[in-house]
Amino acid sequence: MAKCIIPHSNFTRGIELKALARETLKVNKLKLRLYEKPLHPELFDVRRRIMEQSPACGIDLWITGCSHLISLHGHKFCVTEFLGTARQKQLPAGEIDSFRLKGTKYHSYSLAGGLVKYQTEFGIESVSENVYSYIADELKDSAANNGNLFMYTNSESGTLVRPFSYASIWKTADKVQLSVCHGYPAEMKVLRTLSLFEIQR
């Protein structure tokens, strides 16, 4: 008997996109928070942890569901960047600053009594499905050499694009640079952040 193949309908696709939307965060709900203390990763839905060491500090990066948490900790400082929802439950008070991620912006701060200079810039791009898939393929190639890529869910259709998080850490004796890219297929948006920590030794 011949196998009956049912076309992947727009209705089915809509159901899958809604499922992906539940799997990840909404871009317009995202907020970046900056702390001069550690945050407890058990408060978040951690998907992957990356630990590295530079001459100036230890580096902890947690991928937390199309969002991220990074902490740099040295002998006299700890600074943390958290990207997540604006109303994330159980987040501690006392952040240095927080702002929503809209458009393309640049921010700069002096932290830990001047021990750490922090700069971040980000941009959100609306893309087509073809461009989204192209970006994901590019990041797969990059992750094979100098980054970490996490794909969040498997698609039964074989054609539906998937949410992803990509992170790359570059470090020198007194600098740590974090490049992160999150993909949100339910909204066909890609968020890129670039954060630079310059550490006084």
Short mmCIF file of the C-alpha atoms (twelve columns), coordinates in Angstrom:
data_MODEL
# 
_entry.id   MODEL 
# 
loop_
_atom_site.group_PDB 
_atom_site.id 
_atom_site.type_symbol 
_atom_site.label_atom_id 
_atom_site.label_alt_id 
_atom_site.label_comp_id 
_atom_site.label_asym_id 
_atom_site.label_seq_id 
_atom_site.Cartn_x 
_atom_site.Cartn_y 
_atom_site.Cartn_z 
_atom_site.pdbx_PDB_model_num 
ATOM 1   C CA . MET A 1   0.000  0.000  0.000  1 
ATOM 2   C CA . ALA A 2   1.318  3.410  -0.921 1 
ATOM 3   C CA . LYS A 3   2.172  5.685  1.951  1 
ATOM 4   C CA . CYS A 4   -0.164 8.624  2.293  1 
ATOM 5   C CA . ILE A 5   1.692  11.898 2.858  1 
ATOM 6   C CA . ILE A 6   -0.400 14.670 4.364  1 
ATOM 7   C CA . PRO A 7   0.861  18.134 3.366  1 
ATOM 8   C CA . HIS A 8   2.113  20.291 6.209  1 
ATOM 9   C CA . SER A 9   -0.823 22.712 6.402  1 
ATOM 10  C CA . ASN A 10  -0.760 26.310 7.541  1 
ATOM 11  C CA . PHE A 11  -3.035 25.233 10.405 1 
ATOM 12  C CA . THR A 12  -0.517 22.623 11.607 1 
ATOM 13  C CA . ARG A 13  2.297  25.103 11.177 1 
ATOM 14  C CA . GLY A 14  0.391  27.625 13.289 1 
ATOM 15  C CA . ILE A 15  0.050  25.071 16.089 1 
ATOM 16  C CA . GLU A 16  3.793  24.341 15.979 1 
ATOM 17  C CA . LEU A 17  4.698  28.043 16.026 1 
ATOM 18  C CA . LYS A 18  2.502  28.546 19.085 1 
ATOM 19  C CA . ALA A 19  4.286  25.635 20.752 1 
ATOM 20  C CA . LEU A 20  7.635  27.287 19.970 1 
ATOM 21  C CA . ALA A 21  6.367  30.554 21.394 1 
ATOM 22  C CA . ARG A 22  5.645  28.762 24.662 1 
ATOM 23  C CA . GLU A 23  9.091  27.140 24.565 1 
ATOM 24  C CA . THR A 24  10.922 30.467 24.460 1 
ATOM 25  C CA . LEU A 25  10.489 34.026 25.664 1 
ATOM 26  C CA . LYS A 26  8.762  36.846 23.819 1 
ATOM 27  C CA . VAL A 27  11.165 39.420 22.435 1 
ATOM 28  C CA . ASN A 28  9.090  42.421 23.558 1 
ATOM 29  C CA . LYS A 29  9.167  41.062 27.126 1 
ATOM 30  C CA . LEU A 30  12.952 40.847 27.294 1 
ATOM 31  C CA . LYS A 31  14.958 43.021 29.614 1 
ATOM 32  C CA . LEU A 32  18.675 43.261 30.320 1 
ATOM 33  C CA . ARG A 33  19.674 43.616 33.971 1 
ATOM 34  C CA . LEU A 34  23.095 44.437 35.369 1 
ATOM 35  C CA . TYR A 35  24.258 43.472 38.889 1 
ATOM 36  C CA . GLU A 36  27.399 43.798 40.986 1 
ATOM 37  C CA . LYS A 37  26.746 40.420 42.604 1 
ATOM 38  C CA . PRO A 38  26.084 36.822 41.538 1 
ATOM 39  C CA . LEU A 39  22.620 35.492 40.756 1 
ATOM 40  C CA . HIS A 40  21.599 31.968 41.633 1 
ATOM 41  C CA . PRO A 41  21.234 29.948 38.392 1 
ATOM 42  C CA . GLU A 42  18.752 27.587 40.054 1 
ATOM 43  C CA . LEU A 43  16.217 30.421 39.713 1 
ATOM 44  C CA . PHE A 44  16.274 29.918 35.940 1 
ATOM 45  C CA . ASP A 45  15.571 27.240 33.363 1 
ATOM 46  C CA . VAL A 46  19.214 26.444 32.640 1 
ATOM 47  C CA . ARG A 47  19.814 24.583 29.366 1 
ATOM 48  C CA . ARG A 48  23.608 24.760 29.225 1 
ATOM 49  C CA . ARG A 49  26.483 25.998 31.368 1 
ATOM 50  C CA . ILE A 50  29.824 27.179 30.013 1 
ATOM 51  C CA . MET A 51  32.751 27.803 32.377 1 
ATOM 52  C CA . GLU A 52  36.007 29.466 31.367 1 
ATOM 53  C CA . GLN A 53  38.949 31.142 33.080 1 
ATOM 54  C CA . SER A 54  40.846 34.235 32.014 1 
ATOM 55  C CA . PRO A 55  43.968 35.697 33.663 1 
ATOM 56  C CA . ALA A 56  41.778 38.365 35.304 1 
ATOM 57  C CA . CYS A 57  38.636 36.445 36.323 1 
ATOM 58  C CA . GLY A 58  36.480 33.359 36.202 1 
ATOM 59  C CA . ILE A 59  33.642 33.327 33.656 1 
ATOM 60  C CA . ASP A 60  30.306 31.548 34.077 1 
ATOM 61  C CA . LEU A 61  27.738 31.579 31.279 1 
ATOM 62  C CA . TRP A 62  24.328 29.960 31.540 1 
ATOM 63  C CA . ILE A 63  21.978 29.596 28.562 1 
ATOM 64  C CA . THR A 64  18.488 29.875 30.020 1 
ATOM 65  C CA . GLY A 65  15.866 29.421 27.296 1 
ATOM 66  C CA . CYS A 66  16.603 31.932 24.505 1 
ATOM 67  C CA . SER A 67  18.102 34.155 27.177 1 
ATOM 68  C CA . HIS A 68  21.353 34.120 29.146 1 
ATOM 69  C CA . LEU A 69  23.141 34.876 32.385 1 
ATOM 70  C CA . ILE A 70  26.865 35.682 32.577 1 
ATOM 71  C CA . SER A 71  28.926 36.331 35.701 1 
ATOM 72  C CA . LEU A 72  32.532 37.454 35.913 1 
ATOM 73  C CA . HIS A 73  34.141 36.969 39.295 1 
ATOM 74  C CA . GLY A 74  37.569 38.137 40.381 1 
ATOM 75  C CA . HIS A 75  39.329 38.585 43.716 1 
ATOM 76  C CA . LYS A 76  37.568 41.896 44.473 1 
ATOM 77  C CA . PHE A 77  34.497 41.902 42.220 1 
ATOM 78  C CA . CYS A 78  31.579 40.016 40.752 1 
ATOM 79  C CA . VAL A 79  29.493 41.492 37.932 1 
ATOM 80  C CA . THR A 80  26.514 39.831 36.285 1 
ATOM 81  C CA . GLU A 81  24.585 40.469 33.086 1 
ATOM 82  C CA . PHE A 82  21.155 38.844 32.865 1 
ATOM 83  C CA . LEU A 83  18.919 38.810 29.811 1 
ATOM 84  C CA . GLY A 84  15.403 37.568 30.512 1 
ATOM 85  C CA . THR A 85  11.792 38.583 30.877 1 
ATOM 86  C CA . ALA A 86  10.948 41.964 32.361 1 
ATOM 87  C CA . ARG A 87  8.895  40.296 35.098 1 
ATOM 88  C CA . GLN A 88  11.131 37.322 35.864 1 
ATOM 89  C CA . LYS A 89  10.011 35.874 39.198 1 
ATOM 90  C CA . GLN A 90  12.321 35.726 42.202 1 
ATOM 91  C CA . LEU A 91  14.963 38.034 40.781 1 
ATOM 92  C CA . PRO A 92  16.803 39.863 43.555 1 
ATOM 93  C CA . ALA A 93  16.552 43.598 43.938 1 
ATOM 94  C CA . GLY A 94  19.516 45.917 43.666 1 
ATOM 95  C CA . GLU A 95  20.402 45.851 39.994 1 
ATOM 96  C CA . ILE A 96  22.706 48.617 38.785 1 
ATOM 97  C CA . ASP A 97  20.451 49.221 35.803 1 
ATOM 98  C CA . SER A 98  17.877 47.491 33.632 1 
ATOM 99  C CA . PHE A 99  16.356 48.282 30.277 1 
ATOM 100 C CA . ARG A 100 14.200 46.714 27.595 1 
ATOM 101 C CA . LEU A 101 15.826 45.547 24.392 1 
ATOM 102 C CA . LYS A 102 14.265 47.593 21.627 1 
ATOM 103 C CA . GLY A 103 15.908 48.672 18.400 1 
ATOM 104 C CA . THR A 104 19.693 49.061 18.438 1 
ATOM 105 C CA . LYS A 105 21.313 50.593 21.506 1 
ATOM 106 C CA . TYR A 106 24.650 51.031 23.279 1 
ATOM 107 C CA . HIS A 107 25.277 51.318 27.029 1 
ATOM 108 C CA . SER A 108 28.461 51.830 29.080 1 
ATOM 109 C CA . TYR A 109 29.056 51.585 32.854 1 
ATOM 110 C CA . SER A 110 31.856 51.688 35.408 1 
ATOM 111 C CA . LEU A 111 31.339 48.845 37.918 1 
ATOM 112 C CA . ALA A 112 32.822 47.481 41.134 1 
ATOM 113 C CA . GLY A 113 34.346 50.793 42.168 1 
ATOM 114 C CA . GLY A 114 35.990 51.272 38.796 1 
ATOM 115 C CA . LEU A 115 37.530 47.793 38.624 1 
ATOM 116 C CA . VAL A 116 35.353 46.796 35.658 1 
ATOM 117 C CA . LYS A 117 34.356 48.881 32.641 1 
ATOM 118 C CA . TYR A 118 31.286 47.360 30.987 1 
ATOM 119 C CA . GLN A 119 29.940 48.119 27.518 1 
ATOM 120 C CA . THR A 120 27.064 46.456 25.727 1 
ATOM 121 C CA . GLU A 121 25.268 46.932 22.446 1 
ATOM 122 C CA . PHE A 122 22.427 44.970 20.928 1 
ATOM 123 C CA . GLY A 123 20.119 44.808 17.953 1 
ATOM 124 C CA . ILE A 124 16.884 42.998 17.086 1 
ATOM 125 C CA . GLU A 125 16.239 42.018 13.479 1 
ATOM 126 C CA . SER A 126 13.013 40.779 11.868 1 
ATOM 127 C CA . VAL A 127 13.836 38.258 9.168  1 
ATOM 128 C CA . SER A 128 12.245 35.881 6.668  1 
ATOM 129 C CA . GLU A 129 12.266 32.129 7.286  1 
ATOM 130 C CA . ASN A 130 15.000 31.667 4.688  1 
ATOM 131 C CA . VAL A 131 17.223 34.280 6.320  1 
ATOM 132 C CA . TYR A 132 16.513 32.803 9.763  1 
ATOM 133 C CA . SER A 133 17.605 29.355 8.544  1 
ATOM 134 C CA . TYR A 134 20.696 30.865 6.906  1 
ATOM 135 C CA . ILE A 135 21.714 32.564 10.162 1 
ATOM 136 C CA . ALA A 136 21.241 29.299 12.091 1 
ATOM 137 C CA . ASP A 137 23.402 27.435 9.560  1 
ATOM 138 C CA . GLU A 138 26.102 30.123 9.795  1 
ATOM 139 C CA . LEU A 139 26.144 29.814 13.575 1 
ATOM 140 C CA . LYS A 140 26.445 26.025 13.347 1 
ATOM 141 C CA . ASP A 141 29.607 26.489 11.306 1 
ATOM 142 C CA . SER A 142 30.924 29.108 13.721 1 
ATOM 143 C CA . ALA A 143 30.153 26.931 16.744 1 
ATOM 144 C CA . ALA A 144 32.276 24.152 15.276 1 
ATOM 145 C CA . ASN A 145 35.302 26.451 15.595 1 
ATOM 146 C CA . ASN A 146 34.906 28.998 18.374 1 
ATOM 147 C CA . GLY A 147 31.437 29.078 19.901 1 
ATOM 148 C CA . ASN A 148 28.596 27.178 21.532 1 
ATOM 149 C CA . LEU A 149 25.226 26.625 19.850 1 
ATOM 150 C CA . PHE A 150 22.142 25.245 21.572 1 
ATOM 151 C CA . MET A 151 19.044 24.300 19.544 1 
ATOM 152 C CA . TYR A 152 15.979 24.155 21.755 1 
ATOM 153 C CA . THR A 153 13.450 21.824 20.178 1 
ATOM 154 C CA . ASN A 154 13.155 19.257 17.430 1 
ATOM 155 C CA . SER A 155 10.669 19.862 14.636 1 
ATOM 156 C CA . GLU A 156 8.503  16.937 13.539 1 
ATOM 157 C CA . SER A 157 7.850  18.607 10.203 1 
ATOM 158 C CA . GLY A 158 11.516 18.711 9.257  1 
ATOM 159 C CA . THR A 159 11.034 22.165 7.755  1 
ATOM 160 C CA . LEU A 160 10.078 24.278 10.737 1 
ATOM 161 C CA . VAL A 161 12.938 26.459 11.945 1 
ATOM 162 C CA . ARG A 162 13.996 26.073 15.550 1 
ATOM 163 C CA . PRO A 163 14.774 28.451 18.402 1 
ATOM 164 C CA . PHE A 164 18.462 28.689 19.199 1 
ATOM 165 C CA . SER A 165 21.060 30.381 21.376 1 
ATOM 166 C CA . TYR A 166 24.647 30.928 20.278 1 
ATOM 167 C CA . ALA A 167 27.417 32.236 22.517 1 
ATOM 168 C CA . SER A 168 31.070 32.967 21.879 1 
ATOM 169 C CA . ILE A 169 33.544 34.122 24.538 1 
ATOM 170 C CA . TRP A 170 36.758 35.927 23.600 1 
ATOM 171 C CA . LYS A 171 39.249 36.835 26.316 1 
ATOM 172 C CA . THR A 172 42.662 38.430 26.834 1 
ATOM 173 C CA . ALA A 173 44.662 39.258 29.953 1 
ATOM 174 C CA . ASP A 174 42.331 42.126 30.887 1 
ATOM 175 C CA . LYS A 175 39.259 41.844 28.630 1 
ATOM 176 C CA . VAL A 176 36.318 39.488 28.204 1 
ATOM 177 C CA . GLN A 177 33.960 39.832 25.262 1 
ATOM 178 C CA . LEU A 178 30.700 37.924 25.037 1 
ATOM 179 C CA . SER A 179 28.890 37.639 21.707 1 
ATOM 180 C CA . VAL A 180 25.399 36.118 21.937 1 
ATOM 181 C CA . CYS A 181 22.701 35.477 19.359 1 
ATOM 182 C CA . HIS A 182 19.196 34.220 20.212 1 
ATOM 183 C CA . GLY A 183 16.642 33.130 17.610 1 
ATOM 184 C CA . TYR A 184 12.872 33.352 18.088 1 
ATOM 185 C CA . PRO A 185 11.136 31.564 15.177 1 
ATOM 186 C CA . ALA A 186 7.593  32.136 16.451 1 
ATOM 187 C CA . GLU A 187 8.244  35.852 15.833 1 
ATOM 188 C CA . MET A 188 10.909 35.438 13.124 1 
ATOM 189 C CA . LYS A 189 13.297 37.652 15.065 1 
ATOM 190 C CA . VAL A 190 16.989 37.388 15.858 1 
ATOM 191 C CA . LEU A 191 18.557 39.179 18.811 1 
ATOM 192 C CA . ARG A 192 22.296 39.869 18.908 1 
ATOM 193 C CA . THR A 193 24.154 41.229 21.934 1 
ATOM 194 C CA . LEU A 194 27.822 42.130 22.289 1 
ATOM 195 C CA . SER A 195 29.168 42.782 25.789 1 
ATOM 196 C CA . LEU A 196 32.706 43.854 26.649 1 
ATOM 197 C CA . PHE A 197 34.191 43.742 30.160 1 
ATOM 198 C CA . GLU A 198 37.498 45.566 30.663 1 
ATOM 199 C CA . ILE A 199 39.137 44.660 33.974 1 
ATOM 200 C CA . GLN A 200 41.653 46.773 35.874 1 
ATOM 201 C CA . ARG A 201 44.418 44.564 37.263 1 
# 
